[in-house]
Coordinates of C-alpha atoms in Angstrom, one line a residue:
M222 CA 30.1 -1.8 -5.0
L223 CA 28.8 1.3 -6.5
K224 CA 32.0 3.2 -8.0
G225 CA 32.1 6.8 -8.5
W226 CA 34.7 8.8 -10.5
N227 CA 36.5 9.5 -7.0
G228 CA 36.5 6.2 -5.8
V229 CA 33.6 6.5 -3.7
G230 CA 32.0 3.0 -3.0
L231 CA 28.2 2.3 -2.5
E232 CA 27.1 -1.0 -1.6
R233 CA 24.2 -2.5 -3.6
K234 CA 21.5 -3.9 -1.3
S235 CA 19.0 -5.1 -3.7
I236 CA 18.6 -8.3 -5.1
A237 CA 19.9 -8.8 -8.8
F238 CA 17.1 -10.0 -11.3
N239 CA 17.0 -10.8 -15.0
L240 CA 16.8 -8.0 -17.5
Y241 CA 13.6 -9.8 -18.8
P242 CA 12.1 -10.8 -15.5
H243 CA 8.6 -10.9 -16.9
R244 CA 9.5 -13.9 -18.9
R245 CA 10.0 -15.8 -15.5
P246 CA 7.2 -18.4 -14.6
V247 CA 4.9 -17.1 -11.8
N248 CA 4.6 -18.9 -8.5
D249 CA 1.3 -19.4 -7.4
V250 CA 0.4 -19.0 -3.6
E251 CA -1.6 -22.0 -2.6
W252 CA -3.2 -21.2 0.9
C253 CA -4.6 -18.2 2.4
G254 CA -3.0 -17.1 5.2
R255 CA 0.9 -10.9 4.2
Y256 CA 3.0 -13.0 6.9
K257 CA 2.4 -12.5 3.1
S258 CA -1.2 -13.4 3.4
R259 CA -3.7 -13.7 0.7
G260 CA -4.6 -17.0 -0.8
K261 CA -7.9 -19.0 -1.8
L262 CA -10.1 -17.4 0.6
A263 CA -9.2 -14.1 -0.4
V264 CA -9.9 -14.8 -4.1
N265 CA -13.0 -16.9 -3.8
R266 CA -14.4 -13.6 -4.0
R267 CA -13.2 -10.3 -5.4
H268 CA -14.3 -7.9 -2.9
N269 CA -15.9 -4.6 -4.5
I270 CA -16.6 -2.2 -1.4
C271 CA -16.4 -4.0 1.9
Y272 CA -19.5 -2.3 3.5
Y273 CA -19.6 -4.7 6.6
L274 CA -15.8 -4.9 7.1
T275 CA -15.6 -4.7 10.9
L276 CA -19.0 -6.6 11.5
F277 CA -17.6 -9.2 13.7
S278 CA -14.6 -7.5 15.1
E279 CA -12.1 -9.4 13.4
A280 CA -8.7 -7.7 13.4
P281 CA -6.7 -7.1 9.8
F282 CA -3.7 -8.6 8.6
L283 CA -0.3 -7.9 10.1
P284 CA 2.6 -8.2 7.9
S285 CA 6.3 -9.0 8.4
K286 CA 8.9 -8.7 5.7
K287 CA 8.3 -12.1 4.4
S288 CA 4.7 -12.8 5.1
R289 CA 1.4 -11.1 5.6
S290 CA -2.1 -12.1 7.3
V291 CA -5.5 -11.1 6.5
S292 CA -8.5 -10.7 9.0
T293 CA -10.8 -13.6 9.1
F294 CA -13.7 -11.1 8.2
T295 CA -11.7 -9.5 5.1
A296 CA -11.0 -12.8 3.6
S297 CA -14.8 -13.4 3.2
T298 CA -16.4 -9.9 2.9
S299 CA -17.9 -8.8 -0.3
Y300 CA -20.3 -6.1 -1.4
N301 CA -23.9 -7.4 -0.9
M302 CA -24.3 -8.2 -4.5
G303 CA -21.9 -10.6 -4.6
F304 CA -20.1 -9.8 -7.8
G305 CA -18.7 -12.8 -9.9
N306 CA -19.8 -15.1 -7.2
S307 CA -22.8 -16.8 -8.8
P308 CA -22.8 -20.8 -8.7
K309 CA -22.6 -20.6 -12.6
S310 CA -19.6 -18.4 -12.5
P311 CA -16.2 -20.4 -13.7
S312 CA -13.6 -21.3 -11.3
F313 CA -10.9 -18.8 -10.9
E314 CA -8.5 -21.9 -10.7
K315 CA -9.6 -23.4 -14.0
D316 CA -10.8 -20.4 -16.2
R317 CA -9.3 -17.3 -15.2
R318 CA -10.6 -15.2 -18.0
G319 CA -14.3 -16.6 -17.7
W320 CA -14.2 -16.1 -13.9
N321 CA -13.1 -12.3 -14.5
A322 CA -15.6 -12.0 -17.3
A323 CA -18.4 -13.0 -14.9
W324 CA -17.1 -10.5 -12.3
E325 CA -16.9 -7.7 -15.0
R326 CA -20.4 -8.3 -16.3
D327 CA -21.7 -7.9 -12.7
L328 CA -19.4 -5.0 -12.0
A329 CA -20.7 -3.0 -15.1
T330 CA -24.3 -3.1 -13.6
I331 CA -23.0 -0.7 -10.9
Y332 CA -20.1 1.2 -12.5
G333 CA -20.6 0.6 -16.4
S334 CA -18.3 -1.0 -18.8
A335 CA -16.5 2.1 -20.2
V336 CA -12.9 3.0 -19.2
E337 CA -14.3 6.1 -17.3
I338 CA -16.2 4.8 -14.3
S339 CA -19.9 6.1 -14.1
F340 CA -23.3 5.1 -12.6
P341 CA -25.4 3.5 -15.4
G342 CA -28.5 5.6 -16.7
R343 CA -27.3 8.8 -15.6
Q344 CA -28.8 8.0 -12.1
E345 CA -27.3 9.2 -8.8
P346 CA -25.4 6.5 -6.8
P347 CA -27.1 5.6 -3.6
S348 CA -25.7 6.8 -0.4
I349 CA -25.2 3.3 1.4
I350 CA -23.5 4.5 4.3
G351 CA -25.5 7.3 5.2
D352 CA -28.5 5.3 4.9
L353 CA -27.1 2.7 7.5
A354 CA -29.5 1.8 10.1
T355 CA -28.8 3.9 13.3
E356 CA -28.8 0.6 15.4
Y357 CA -26.1 -0.8 13.3
Y358 CA -23.6 2.2 13.1
E359 CA -24.2 2.7 17.0
M360 CA -22.9 -0.8 17.9
M361 CA -19.7 -0.2 15.7
N362 CA -18.5 2.5 18.0
T363 CA -17.0 0.1 20.5
D364 CA -13.3 -0.4 21.5
A365 CA -13.5 -3.8 19.8
H366 CA -14.4 -2.3 16.3
V367 CA -12.2 0.6 16.7
L368 CA -9.0 -1.5 17.8
S369 CA -9.6 -3.5 14.6
L370 CA -10.0 -0.4 12.2
T371 CA -7.0 1.1 13.8
T372 CA -4.8 -1.9 13.2
M373 CA -6.1 -2.4 9.7
T374 CA -5.2 1.3 9.0
T375 CA -1.7 0.9 10.4
Q376 CA -1.2 -2.4 8.1
I377 CA -2.5 -0.7 5.2
C378 CA 0.0 2.1 5.7
V379 CA 2.8 -0.7 6.1
L380 CA 1.7 -2.5 2.9
Q381 CA 1.6 0.9 0.9
R382 CA 5.2 1.6 2.4
D383 CA 6.3 -1.7 1.2
L384 CA 4.7 -1.1 -2.3
T385 CA 6.6 2.1 -2.4
R386 CA 9.9 0.7 -1.4
K387 CA 9.6 -2.2 -3.9
S388 CA 8.2 0.0 -6.9
S389 CA 10.6 2.7 -6.4
Q390 CA 13.5 0.3 -7.0
R391 CA 11.9 -1.5 -9.9
F392 CA 11.1 1.7 -11.7
A393 CA 14.7 3.1 -11.0
V394 CA 16.9 0.0 -11.3
D395 CA 15.1 -2.2 -13.6
D396 CA 13.0 0.3 -15.7
F397 CA 9.6 -1.3 -14.8
E398 CA 7.6 1.2 -16.7
T399 CA 9.3 0.5 -19.9
H400 CA 8.9 -3.1 -19.7
W401 CA 5.5 -3.0 -18.5
T402 CA 4.0 -0.7 -21.1
T403 CA 6.3 -1.3 -24.4
R404 CA 8.1 -4.8 -23.9
C405 CA 4.8 -6.8 -22.7
S406 CA 2.1 -7.5 -25.1
A407 CA -1.5 -6.8 -24.1
K408 CA -2.1 -10.5 -23.6
E409 CA 1.1 -10.8 -21.3
R410 CA -0.1 -7.8 -19.2
E411 CA -3.5 -9.4 -18.8
D412 CA -1.9 -12.4 -17.6
F413 CA -0.1 -10.7 -14.8
I414 CA -3.3 -8.6 -14.1
L415 CA -5.2 -11.8 -13.5
E416 CA -2.5 -13.2 -11.5
G417 CA -2.6 -10.1 -9.2
L418 CA -6.3 -10.3 -8.9
V419 CA -6.4 -14.1 -8.3
R420 CA -3.8 -13.8 -5.4
A421 CA -5.7 -11.2 -3.6
C422 CA -13.6 -2.3 -6.8
P423 CA -14.5 -0.8 -9.6
E424 CA -10.8 0.0 -10.8
L425 CA -9.9 -3.5 -11.2
T426 CA -10.8 -4.6 -14.5
L427 CA -8.6 -5.8 -17.4
Q428 CA -9.9 -2.7 -19.6
R429 CA -9.3 -0.2 -17.0
L430 CA -5.7 -1.7 -15.8
N431 CA -4.5 -2.5 -19.2
Q432 CA -5.7 0.9 -21.0
H433 CA -3.2 3.1 -22.9
S434 CA -0.4 0.1 -23.0
G435 CA -0.8 -0.7 -19.5
K436 CA -0.6 2.9 -18.3
G437 CA -3.9 2.4 -16.4
Y438 CA -1.9 0.1 -13.9
I439 CA 1.0 2.4 -13.7
E440 CA -1.4 5.4 -12.8
L441 CA -3.1 3.4 -10.2
L442 CA 0.4 2.2 -8.4
R443 CA 1.2 5.7 -8.5
K444 CA -1.5 6.7 -6.7
L445 CA -1.1 4.2 -4.0
T446 CA 2.7 4.7 -3.4
L447 CA 3.8 7.2 -0.5
Q448 CA 6.3 9.9 -0.6
D449 CA 8.5 8.3 1.8
V450 CA 10.2 4.8 1.1
D451 CA 10.9 4.3 4.8
K452 CA 8.2 5.9 7.0
V453 CA 4.8 4.4 7.7
P454 CA 2.6 7.2 7.7
D455 CA -0.5 7.5 9.9
D456 CA -3.0 7.1 7.4
F457 CA -3.3 5.5 4.0
N458 CA -3.2 6.9 0.4
T459 CA -6.8 6.8 -1.1
V460 CA -7.8 6.4 -4.9
P461 CA -10.6 9.0 -5.4
N462 CA -13.7 7.7 -7.4
T463 CA -16.7 9.8 -7.9
V464 CA -19.2 7.1 -7.8
Y465 CA -17.6 5.2 -4.8
D466 CA -17.3 8.7 -2.9
K467 CA -21.0 9.4 -3.1
I468 CA -21.9 5.7 -2.3
N469 CA -19.9 6.0 0.8
A470 CA -20.6 9.7 1.8
V471 CA -21.7 11.0 5.1
G472 CA -22.9 14.2 6.2
Q473 CA -20.9 17.0 8.4
N474 CA -20.3 15.9 11.9
P475 CA -21.6 12.3 11.5
H476 CA -22.4 10.0 14.5
P477 CA -19.0 8.4 15.4
G478 CA -20.3 5.1 14.8
L479 CA -21.2 6.2 11.0
A480 CA -17.7 7.6 10.9
I481 CA -16.2 4.3 11.9
A482 CA -18.3 2.5 9.2
K483 CA -17.3 5.0 6.5
K484 CA -13.7 4.5 7.6
S485 CA -14.0 0.5 7.6
C486 CA -15.5 0.7 3.8
D487 CA -12.4 3.0 2.9
C488 CA -10.1 0.4 4.7
G489 CA -11.6 -2.6 2.7
R490 CA -11.5 -0.7 -0.7
V491 CA -7.9 0.7 -0.2
Y492 CA -6.7 -2.8 1.1
L493 CA -8.1 -4.6 -2.1
L494 CA -6.5 -2.0 -4.5
T495 CA -3.2 -2.1 -2.7
M496 CA -3.0 -5.7 -2.5
V497 CA -4.0 -6.2 -6.2
V498 CA -1.6 -3.6 -7.4
W499 CA 1.2 -5.2 -5.1
N500 CA 0.5 -8.9 -6.2
I501 CA 0.5 -7.9 -10.0
L502 CA 4.0 -6.1 -9.4
L503 CA 5.2 -9.4 -7.6
A504 CA 3.7 -11.8 -10.2
F505 CA 5.5 -9.6 -13.0
Y506 CA 9.0 -10.5 -11.3
G507 CA 8.3 -13.9 -10.5
E508 CA 7.7 -13.2 -6.6
S509 CA 5.1 -14.4 -4.2
E510 CA 4.0 -14.2 -0.6
E511 CA 2.7 -16.5 2.0
Y512 CA -0.5 -15.6 3.9
G513 CA -2.4 -16.4 7.1
L514 CA -5.4 -15.5 8.9
I515 CA -5.1 -13.4 12.2
K516 CA -7.7 -13.4 14.9
G517 CA -9.2 -10.0 16.1
Q518 CA -10.9 -8.7 19.1
R519 CA -13.8 -10.2 21.0
D520 CA -17.2 -8.4 21.1
D521 CA -20.2 -8.5 23.5
P522 CA -21.9 -11.7 22.9
A523 CA -25.3 -10.1 22.9
K524 CA -24.1 -7.2 20.5
L525 CA -22.5 -9.7 18.1
K526 CA -25.7 -11.7 18.0
R527 CA -27.6 -8.8 17.1
I528 CA -25.1 -7.7 14.4
K529 CA -25.4 -11.2 13.1
Q530 CA -29.1 -10.6 12.9
L531 CA -28.7 -7.3 11.3
A532 CA -26.5 -8.9 8.6
S533 CA -29.0 -11.7 7.9
D534 CA -31.8 -8.9 7.5
M535 CA -29.3 -7.2 5.0
G536 CA -29.1 -10.3 3.0
V537 CA -25.3 -10.9 3.9
K538 CA -25.9 -14.0 6.0
R539 CA -23.4 -16.2 4.1
L540 CA -21.0 -13.4 5.0
A541 CA -21.4 -14.2 8.6
S542 CA -21.0 -17.9 8.4
E543 CA -17.8 -17.7 6.3
T544 CA -16.4 -15.2 8.9
A545 CA -17.1 -17.7 11.6
A546 CA -15.7 -20.5 9.5
N547 CA -12.4 -18.5 8.8
R548 CA -12.1 -17.7 12.4
Q549 CA -11.7 -21.3 13.4
R550 CA -8.3 -21.3 11.4
A551 CA -7.2 -17.9 12.6
E552 CA -4.2 -17.2 14.9
R553 CA -3.5 -14.5 17.6
H554 CA -0.8 -12.0 16.7
C555 CA 1.9 -10.0 18.3
T556 CA 0.1 -6.5 18.4
S557 CA 3.7 -4.7 17.6
C558 CA 5.5 -6.7 14.8
G559 CA 2.2 -8.5 13.9
L560 CA 3.5 -12.2 13.9
P561 CA 1.8 -15.1 15.4
A562 CA 3.9 -17.3 17.7
S563 CA 4.6 -19.8 15.1
K564 CA 6.3 -17.1 13.0
A565 CA 7.8 -15.2 15.9
G566 CA 9.6 -18.3 17.0
V567 CA 7.9 -18.4 20.5
E568 CA 5.7 -20.8 22.1
T569 CA 3.2 -18.7 23.0
L570 CA 2.2 -14.9 22.8
L571 CA 2.0 -13.2 26.4
A572 CA -1.3 -11.2 27.0
C573 CA -1.4 -7.5 28.5
Q574 CA -3.2 -8.4 31.8
R575 CA -4.7 -5.0 32.4
C576 CA -6.4 -5.1 28.9
K577 CA -7.4 -8.7 29.4
S578 CA -9.1 -7.8 32.5
I579 CA -11.7 -5.6 30.5
D580 CA -11.8 -8.3 27.7
R581 CA -9.4 -6.5 25.4
M582 CA -7.0 -8.9 23.5
I583 CA -3.6 -7.4 23.2
F584 CA -0.5 -9.8 23.0
Y585 CA 3.2 -9.5 22.5
C586 CA 5.9 -12.1 21.4
S587 CA 8.8 -10.2 23.3
K588 CA 9.6 -7.5 25.9
K589 CA 10.9 -5.4 22.8
C590 CA 7.7 -5.6 21.1
Q591 CA 5.8 -4.9 24.3
T592 CA 8.0 -1.7 25.0
A593 CA 7.7 -0.5 21.4
D594 CA 4.0 -0.6 21.4
W595 CA 3.9 1.0 24.8
K596 CA 6.0 4.1 23.4
T597 CA 5.0 4.4 19.8
G598 CA 2.1 2.0 19.1
R599 CA -0.9 3.4 17.3
P600 CA -2.0 4.5 19.5
P601 CA 0.7 4.3 22.1
H602 CA -0.4 1.5 24.5
K603 CA 0.4 3.6 27.4
S604 CA -2.5 5.9 26.5
I605 CA -5.2 3.0 26.4
C606 CA -3.9 0.1 28.9
G607 CA -6.8 -1.3 30.8
K608 CA -8.8 1.8 30.1
P609 CA -12.7 0.9 28.6
G610 CA -13.4 3.3 25.9
A611 CA -9.8 4.8 25.3
V612 CA -9.3 3.1 21.9
A613 CA -12.4 5.0 20.5
E614 CA -11.3 8.2 22.3
A615 CA -7.6 7.9 20.8
F616 CA -9.1 7.2 17.3
F617 CA -11.4 10.4 17.4
A618 CA -8.6 12.5 19.0
P619 CA -6.6 15.2 16.8
K620 CA -3.3 13.9 15.7
V621 CA -0.5 15.6 17.4
P622 CA 3.0 14.4 17.1
E623 CA 5.0 13.8 20.2
P624 CA 8.4 15.3 20.5
D625 CA 11.2 12.9 20.8
D626 CA 13.3 13.7 23.7
D627 CA 16.1 11.1 22.9
D628 CA 16.5 13.1 19.3
A629 CA 16.5 16.7 21.1
D630 CA 20.1 16.9 20.9
D631 CA 20.5 15.5 17.3
D632 CA 19.1 18.7 15.4
D633 CA 22.0 18.3 12.9
D634 CA 21.0 15.1 12.1
D635 CA 17.2 15.8 11.7
D636 CA 18.1 18.7 9.3
D637 CA 20.1 16.2 7.2
D638 CA 17.3 13.6 7.1
D639 CA 14.7 16.4 6.2
F640 CA 17.0 18.3 3.9
W641 CA 14.7 17.7 0.9
G642 CA 11.7 18.6 2.7
E643 CA 8.0 17.7 1.9
P644 CA 7.0 18.3 -1.8
N645 CA 4.9 21.1 -2.7
P646 CA 1.1 20.8 -2.7
G647 CA -0.2 18.8 -5.8
Y648 CA 3.5 17.7 -6.7
T649 CA 4.0 13.8 -6.5
R650 CA 7.4 12.6 -6.5
S651 CA 8.1 9.7 -8.9
P652 CA 9.0 6.0 -7.8
A653 CA 12.5 6.5 -9.6
L654 CA 13.0 10.0 -7.7
L655 CA 12.0 8.3 -4.4
H656 CA 14.7 5.5 -5.0
Q657 CA 17.4 8.1 -5.9
L658 CA 16.6 10.1 -2.5
K659 CA 16.7 7.0 -0.7
L660 CA 20.3 6.2 -2.2
L661 CA 21.3 9.7 -1.2
K662 CA 20.0 9.3 2.4
E663 CA 21.9 6.0 2.9
N664 CA 25.1 7.7 1.3
P665 CA 25.2 11.1 2.4
Q666 CA 28.7 11.6 0.9
L667 CA 27.4 11.4 -2.6
D668 CA 25.6 14.2 -4.5
Y669 CA 23.9 12.0 -7.2
V670 CA 23.8 8.4 -8.1
L671 CA 23.9 7.0 -11.6
V672 CA 21.3 4.0 -11.5
R673 CA 22.2 1.2 -13.7
P674 CA 20.1 -2.0 -13.8
N675 CA 21.1 -5.2 -11.8
P676 CA 23.4 -6.8 -11.6
H677 CA 25.4 -4.0 -12.9
P678 CA 27.0 -1.6 -10.1
D679 CA 25.6 2.1 -9.7
H680 CA 27.9 5.0 -9.8
G681 CA 28.2 7.6 -7.1
I682 CA 29.0 11.1 -8.0
V683 CA 30.6 13.8 -5.9
M684 CA 30.9 17.3 -7.0
Q685 CA 34.7 18.1 -7.0
D686 CA 34.0 21.9 -6.8
A687 CA 32.4 22.9 -3.3
L688 CA 30.7 25.8 -4.9
G689 CA 29.2 23.6 -7.6
G690 CA 28.1 21.3 -5.2
M691 CA 26.3 23.6 -3.4
F692 CA 24.5 25.0 -6.7
F693 CA 23.7 21.6 -7.6
K694 CA 21.8 20.7 -4.2
I695 CA 20.0 24.1 -4.4
C696 CA 18.8 23.1 -8.0
M697 CA 18.0 19.5 -6.7
K698 CA 15.9 20.7 -3.6
R699 CA 13.8 22.6 -6.1
A700 CA 13.5 20.0 -8.6
V701 CA 12.4 17.1 -6.0
N702 CA 9.7 19.3 -4.5
G703 CA 7.9 20.8 -7.7
Q704 CA 7.7 21.3 -11.4
S705 CA 11.1 23.1 -11.9
P706 CA 12.3 22.4 -15.6
R707 CA 15.0 25.0 -15.5
E708 CA 16.6 23.4 -12.5
V709 CA 16.3 19.9 -14.0
Y710 CA 18.4 21.0 -16.8
K711 CA 21.1 22.8 -14.9
M712 CA 21.5 19.5 -13.0
F713 CA 21.9 17.5 -16.1
Q714 CA 24.6 20.0 -17.4
Q715 CA 26.7 19.3 -14.3
L716 CA 26.4 15.7 -14.3
E717 CA 26.7 15.3 -18.1
P718 CA 30.7 15.1 -18.2
S719 CA 30.4 12.3 -15.4
A720 CA 27.9 10.5 -17.3
R721 CA 29.8 10.5 -20.5
G722 CA 32.9 9.1 -18.8
A723 CA 31.1 6.5 -16.7
P724 CA 31.5 2.9 -18.0
G725 CA 28.5 1.4 -19.6
F726 CA 26.2 4.5 -18.8
G727 CA 26.4 7.5 -21.1
V728 CA 24.4 10.9 -21.7
E729 CA 21.5 9.0 -23.3
K730 CA 21.1 6.9 -20.1
L731 CA 21.2 9.9 -18.0
K732 CA 18.6 11.6 -20.1
Q733 CA 16.5 8.5 -19.5
Q734 CA 16.9 8.5 -15.8
F735 CA 16.0 12.1 -15.4
F736 CA 13.0 11.3 -17.4
K737 CA 11.9 8.6 -15.0
E738 CA 12.9 10.7 -12.2
Y739 CA 11.4 14.2 -13.1
G740 CA 9.3 13.4 -16.1
Y741 CA 11.1 15.8 -18.3
N742 CA 13.0 15.5 -21.6
V743 CA 16.1 17.5 -21.3
D744 CA 16.2 18.1 -24.9
T745 CA 12.6 19.6 -24.8
I746 CA 14.0 21.8 -22.0
K747 CA 16.7 23.0 -23.9
A748 CA 14.8 23.8 -27.0
Q749 CA 12.0 25.8 -25.0
F750 CA 14.3 27.5 -22.5
Y751 CA 17.8 27.8 -23.8
S752 CA 17.6 28.0 -27.6

């Protein structure tokens, strides 16, 4: 229980971990395939830019709370150059540093070896996507490809939501950033980074992730985390990169197939970045996931044959054979929850018969999942069921949120949930602040929570004076939405007496918590504005 000065109890829902969790042994994942899903197939190559991601219409990974799956194509896809995959390259199982060095040597030929990514020789990067053959990207504009792409987009969003949840707790409760940047040696960080890489782009080198005492990894993690620890967004966070963005650029009003090809590449890049960042975080805390392969949509055999021929012409014939081999081991999945029958606890998955009649493979493990996908799927299944071409139409249609009639009478509840609002443009809430907002959402009777490391209880605080509580909330609402140093200091002043008397906490820990949440040193604010 989390005890406040007024006796308010707040139940701790997180798992207790060691104060020095990075000293734990790492538990390797031994098979491919996020139910948690990434293993040997996914690490035989470290994917750079997955240009041909939807080539064979294989659906992406679909996670549950304890596991994830990866598409058979994603598991074998890499950029045409085959970075770090020469027959002479060391095995990642026997020589991780040698394996990584081979990858980084190849990568440097495209992105340079400096911390700042650049195209060598001051040349302009080639526009790979923009120069794709018309025949190729026209064939991508099918329901099968778009459905795979839509599913992958949703599951990357789920993965980034999970990363946001876990990292916000680790930053706030376990002070992950301090452990990572100051208590780990550069060599220890390299071990965790290599572990994350082996389990699962230009950013993914030891030098770039380990720069500035590990700040490179922290910055990449922050770019991939969302601004809501619970909501799965409609689209994922991307990581801007000048070289990649030029390589993957398309003109204005591109052909729909070209737009799908570009989105596929973005999915492959962000998927890899997020999974590596996710697995480094898991490795640091001695955690791991189990992975599996999920079958995707079927495409027209004649078209599939032609795409294979194009792949051979473009020099990625081996990619086609790897994908075909992976498909043999893949399982069908529930479109709603993402689980195969073996994980959902059912003998077989039930197919949507109207979609099956048009050769679209949609499966469910239960009536509950079918109903959920019918109403709130991405897209809602009621809008595409049995309709040829409807998936592509939904993909390109403007995203308009549908009103929820069930909640029409719950305006007060919605106002409470949305009290903090969206952050101002350009302002990003820290993981520790996201954790604070989550605690307050779960315990609306509290004004603030003093967060302590596991297994120690947190302390909920309620302002005894109603006017003071109102003033605190006004200040906090400004502080969580933008740079507001004065409001941060006023909040600190109101909380200081409670922190001073809290067992095992104190004023200095409150200062540290404010720095993690808002990025401000309250002593500096005082000297700057109130001296």
